[in-house]
């Protein structure tokens, strides 16, 4: 079944079924899918060794120097880029 053929109802049933069976981790994933579908989100992921050229390739594809690039590890973390207005979010541990 292709993702575009999955209805909101399918995802709701999946979420509640998983949740009722006590599988909250998978239920959360079904909810994530529902939110992605609602937002019409399309994700492209790049993974690879540090300094493999991921940031350089993303900058090239965007035709804009959005990400820093360097021979030494730079972001060393998961980086998410969104289109739209700039925002800053700060997450605290507690
Ligand atoms: N020779 C060569 N160097 C590259 C290429 N792509 C990236 N680099 C260089 O490799 C280094 C690491 O690149 P970067 O994009 O920061 O890698 P990332 O850690 O995977 O994001 C930088 O100094 C880049 O200039 C490439 O295709 N050829
Ligand atoms: Mg990088």
PDB file of C-alpha atoms and ligand atoms in Angstrom:
ATOM      1  CA  UNK A   1       0.000   0.000   0.000  1.00  0.00           C
ATOM      2  CA  UNK A   2       1.457   3.364  -1.028  1.00  0.00           C
ATOM      3  CA  UNK A   3       1.658   6.096   1.637  1.00  0.00           C
ATOM      4  CA  UNK A   4      -0.650   8.392  -0.361  1.00  0.00           C
ATOM      5  CA  UNK A   5      -3.326   5.656  -0.268  1.00  0.00           C
ATOM      6  CA  UNK A   6      -3.256   5.475   3.532  1.00  0.00           C
ATOM      7  CA  UNK A   7      -6.213   7.408   4.928  1.00  0.00           C
ATOM      8  CA  UNK A   8      -6.349   9.475   8.112  1.00  0.00           C
ATOM      9  CA  UNK A   9      -8.763   6.857   9.418  1.00  0.00           C
ATOM     10  CA  UNK A  10      -6.180   4.081   8.801  1.00  0.00           C
ATOM     11  CA  UNK A  11      -3.624   5.994  10.842  1.00  0.00           C
ATOM     12  CA  UNK A  12      -6.097   6.736  13.639  1.00  0.00           C
ATOM     13  CA  UNK A  13      -7.058   3.049  13.883  1.00  0.00           C
ATOM     14  CA  UNK A  14      -3.370   2.089  13.839  1.00  0.00           C
ATOM     15  CA  UNK A  15      -2.578   4.608  16.582  1.00  0.00           C
ATOM     16  CA  UNK A  16      -5.400   3.536  18.918  1.00  0.00           C
ATOM     17  CA  UNK A  17      -4.797  -0.196  18.275  1.00  0.00           C
ATOM     18  CA  UNK A  18      -1.096   0.089  19.100  1.00  0.00           C
ATOM     19  CA  UNK A  19      -1.804   2.296  22.098  1.00  0.00           C
ATOM     20  CA  UNK A  20      -4.477  -0.095  23.436  1.00  0.00           C
ATOM     21  CA  UNK A  21      -2.017  -3.002  23.085  1.00  0.00           C
ATOM     22  CA  UNK A  22       0.453  -1.075  25.245  1.00  0.00           C
ATOM     23  CA  UNK A  23       2.879  -0.343  22.390  1.00  0.00           C
ATOM     24  CA  UNK A  24       3.153   3.393  22.987  1.00  0.00           C
ATOM     25  CA  UNK A  25       6.471   3.670  21.099  1.00  0.00           C
ATOM     26  CA  UNK A  26       4.958   2.401  17.831  1.00  0.00           C
ATOM     27  CA  UNK A  27       1.746   4.346  18.519  1.00  0.00           C
ATOM     28  CA  UNK A  28       3.883   7.496  18.680  1.00  0.00           C
ATOM     29  CA  UNK A  29       5.345   6.614  15.263  1.00  0.00           C
ATOM     30  CA  UNK A  30       1.842   6.260  13.811  1.00  0.00           C
ATOM     31  CA  UNK A  31       1.035   9.691  15.244  1.00  0.00           C
ATOM     32  CA  UNK A  32       4.203  11.107  13.648  1.00  0.00           C
ATOM     33  CA  UNK A  33       3.049   9.701  10.289  1.00  0.00           C
ATOM     34  CA  UNK A  34      -0.365  11.306  10.779  1.00  0.00           C
ATOM     35  CA  UNK A  35       1.232  14.697  11.525  1.00  0.00           C
ATOM     36  CA  UNK A  36       3.559  14.397   8.507  1.00  0.00           C
ATOM     37  CA  UNK A  37       0.567  13.601   6.315  1.00  0.00           C
ATOM     38  CA  UNK A  38      -1.426  16.529   7.756  1.00  0.00           C
ATOM     39  CA  UNK A  39       1.497  18.899   7.103  1.00  0.00           C
ATOM     40  CA  UNK A  40       2.095  17.397   3.644  1.00  0.00           C
ATOM     41  CA  UNK A  41       5.704  17.052   4.767  1.00  0.00           C
ATOM     42  CA  UNK A  42       8.325  15.604   2.461  1.00  0.00           C
ATOM     43  CA  UNK A  43      11.585  14.583   4.115  1.00  0.00           C
ATOM     44  CA  UNK A  44      14.982  14.153   2.510  1.00  0.00           C
ATOM     45  CA  UNK A  45      17.658  12.641   4.740  1.00  0.00           C
ATOM     46  CA  UNK A  46      21.419  12.727   4.313  1.00  0.00           C
ATOM     47  CA  UNK A  47      23.580  10.456   6.424  1.00  0.00           C
ATOM     48  CA  UNK A  48      27.262   9.668   6.265  1.00  0.00           C
ATOM     49  CA  UNK A  49      30.665   9.923   7.920  1.00  0.00           C
ATOM     50  CA  UNK A  50      31.754  13.324   9.193  1.00  0.00           C
ATOM     51  CA  UNK A  51      33.406  15.453   6.510  1.00  0.00           C
ATOM     52  CA  UNK A  52      32.024  13.203   3.790  1.00  0.00           C
ATOM     53  CA  UNK A  53      30.547  16.268   2.067  1.00  0.00           C
ATOM     54  CA  UNK A  54      26.894  16.157   3.205  1.00  0.00           C
ATOM     55  CA  UNK A  55      26.688  19.869   4.090  1.00  0.00           C
ATOM     56  CA  UNK A  56      28.498  20.830   0.876  1.00  0.00           C
ATOM     57  CA  UNK A  57      26.025  18.797  -1.172  1.00  0.00           C
ATOM     58  CA  UNK A  58      22.981  20.240   0.640  1.00  0.00           C
ATOM     59  CA  UNK A  59      24.305  23.806   0.146  1.00  0.00           C
ATOM     60  CA  UNK A  60      24.854  23.037  -3.544  1.00  0.00           C
ATOM     61  CA  UNK A  61      21.335  21.607  -3.953  1.00  0.00           C
ATOM     62  CA  UNK A  62      19.819  24.641  -2.175  1.00  0.00           C
ATOM     63  CA  UNK A  63      22.110  27.000  -4.132  1.00  0.00           C
ATOM     64  CA  UNK A  64      22.729  28.744  -0.809  1.00  0.00           C
ATOM     65  CA  UNK A  65      25.328  28.394   1.970  1.00  0.00           C
ATOM     66  CA  UNK A  66      22.867  27.338   4.669  1.00  0.00           C
ATOM     67  CA  UNK A  67      25.144  24.879   6.467  1.00  0.00           C
ATOM     68  CA  UNK A  68      28.743  25.359   7.615  1.00  0.00           C
ATOM     69  CA  UNK A  69      31.269  23.107   5.925  1.00  0.00           C
ATOM     70  CA  UNK A  70      34.677  22.214   7.208  1.00  0.00           C
ATOM     71  CA  UNK A  71      37.222  19.369   7.134  1.00  0.00           C
ATOM     72  CA  UNK A  72      36.786  19.067  10.925  1.00  0.00           C
ATOM     73  CA  UNK A  73      33.443  17.830  12.341  1.00  0.00           C
ATOM     74  CA  UNK A  74      31.028  20.778  12.518  1.00  0.00           C
ATOM     75  CA  UNK A  75      27.434  20.086  13.507  1.00  0.00           C
ATOM     76  CA  UNK A  76      28.204  16.579  14.877  1.00  0.00           C
ATOM     77  CA  UNK A  77      24.488  16.116  15.449  1.00  0.00           C
ATOM     78  CA  UNK A  78      21.187  15.716  13.657  1.00  0.00           C
ATOM     79  CA  UNK A  79      20.419  18.921  11.755  1.00  0.00           C
ATOM     80  CA  UNK A  80      16.969  19.709  10.433  1.00  0.00           C
ATOM     81  CA  UNK A  81      16.348  22.399   7.831  1.00  0.00           C
ATOM     82  CA  UNK A  82      12.867  23.791   7.210  1.00  0.00           C
ATOM     83  CA  UNK A  83      11.638  26.369   4.754  1.00  0.00           C
ATOM     84  CA  UNK A  84       9.748  29.408   6.053  1.00  0.00           C
ATOM     85  CA  UNK A  85      10.414  32.197   8.515  1.00  0.00           C
ATOM     86  CA  UNK A  86      13.399  31.904  10.842  1.00  0.00           C
ATOM     87  CA  UNK A  87      12.781  30.788  14.411  1.00  0.00           C
ATOM     88  CA  UNK A  88      14.971  29.896  17.370  1.00  0.00           C
ATOM     89  CA  UNK A  89      13.909  27.106  19.704  1.00  0.00           C
ATOM     90  CA  UNK A  90      15.719  26.420  22.953  1.00  0.00           C
ATOM     91  CA  UNK A  91      15.143  23.099  24.704  1.00  0.00           C
ATOM     92  CA  UNK A  92      16.089  22.688  28.342  1.00  0.00           C
ATOM     93  CA  UNK A  93      16.789  19.373  30.023  1.00  0.00           C
ATOM     94  CA  UNK A  94      14.110  19.825  32.665  1.00  0.00           C
TER      95      UNK A  94
HETATM   96  N1  LIG B   1      37.725  17.235  -2.718  1.00  0.00           N
HETATM   97  C1  LIG B   1      36.454  17.377  -2.322  1.00  0.00           C
HETATM   98  N2  LIG B   1      36.217  17.953  -1.117  1.00  0.00           N
HETATM   99  C2  LIG B   1      34.941  18.090  -0.739  1.00  0.00           C
HETATM  100  C3  LIG B   1      33.855  17.642  -1.535  1.00  0.00           C
HETATM  101  N3  LIG B   1      32.688  17.910  -0.862  1.00  0.00           N
HETATM  102  C4  LIG B   1      33.054  18.481   0.287  1.00  0.00           C
HETATM  103  N4  LIG B   1      34.400  18.628   0.366  1.00  0.00           N
HETATM  104  C5  LIG B   1      35.168  19.191   1.455  1.00  0.00           C
HETATM  105  O1  LIG B   1      35.137  18.245   2.546  1.00  0.00           O
HETATM  106  C6  LIG B   1      35.090  18.943   3.789  1.00  0.00           C
HETATM  107  C7  LIG B   1      33.911  18.443   4.618  1.00  0.00           C
HETATM  108  O2  LIG B   1      32.697  18.795   3.948  1.00  0.00           O
HETATM  109  P1  LIG B   1      31.322  18.988   4.704  1.00  0.00           P
HETATM  110  O3  LIG B   1      30.315  19.356   3.673  1.00  0.00           O
HETATM  111  O4  LIG B   1      31.467  19.911   5.887  1.00  0.00           O
HETATM  112  O5  LIG B   1      31.045  17.500   5.224  1.00  0.00           O
HETATM  113  P2  LIG B   1      29.922  16.921   6.220  1.00  0.00           P
HETATM  114  O6  LIG B   1      30.587  16.755   7.544  1.00  0.00           O
HETATM  115  O7  LIG B   1      29.547  15.584   5.633  1.00  0.00           O
HETATM  116  O8  LIG B   1      28.750  17.861   6.270  1.00  0.00           O
HETATM  117  C8  LIG B   1      35.003  20.438   3.489  1.00  0.00           C
HETATM  118  O9  LIG B   1      36.290  21.003   3.647  1.00  0.00           O
HETATM  119  C9  LIG B   1      34.555  20.472   2.029  1.00  0.00           C
HETATM  120  O10 LIG B   1      35.043  21.624   1.371  1.00  0.00           O
HETATM  121  C10 LIG B   1      34.144  17.043  -2.811  1.00  0.00           C
HETATM  122  O11 LIG B   1      33.263  16.631  -3.563  1.00  0.00           O
HETATM  123  N5  LIG B   1      35.457  16.948  -3.120  1.00  0.00           N
HETATM  124 MG1  LIG B   2      27.961  18.937   7.974  1.00  0.00          MG
END
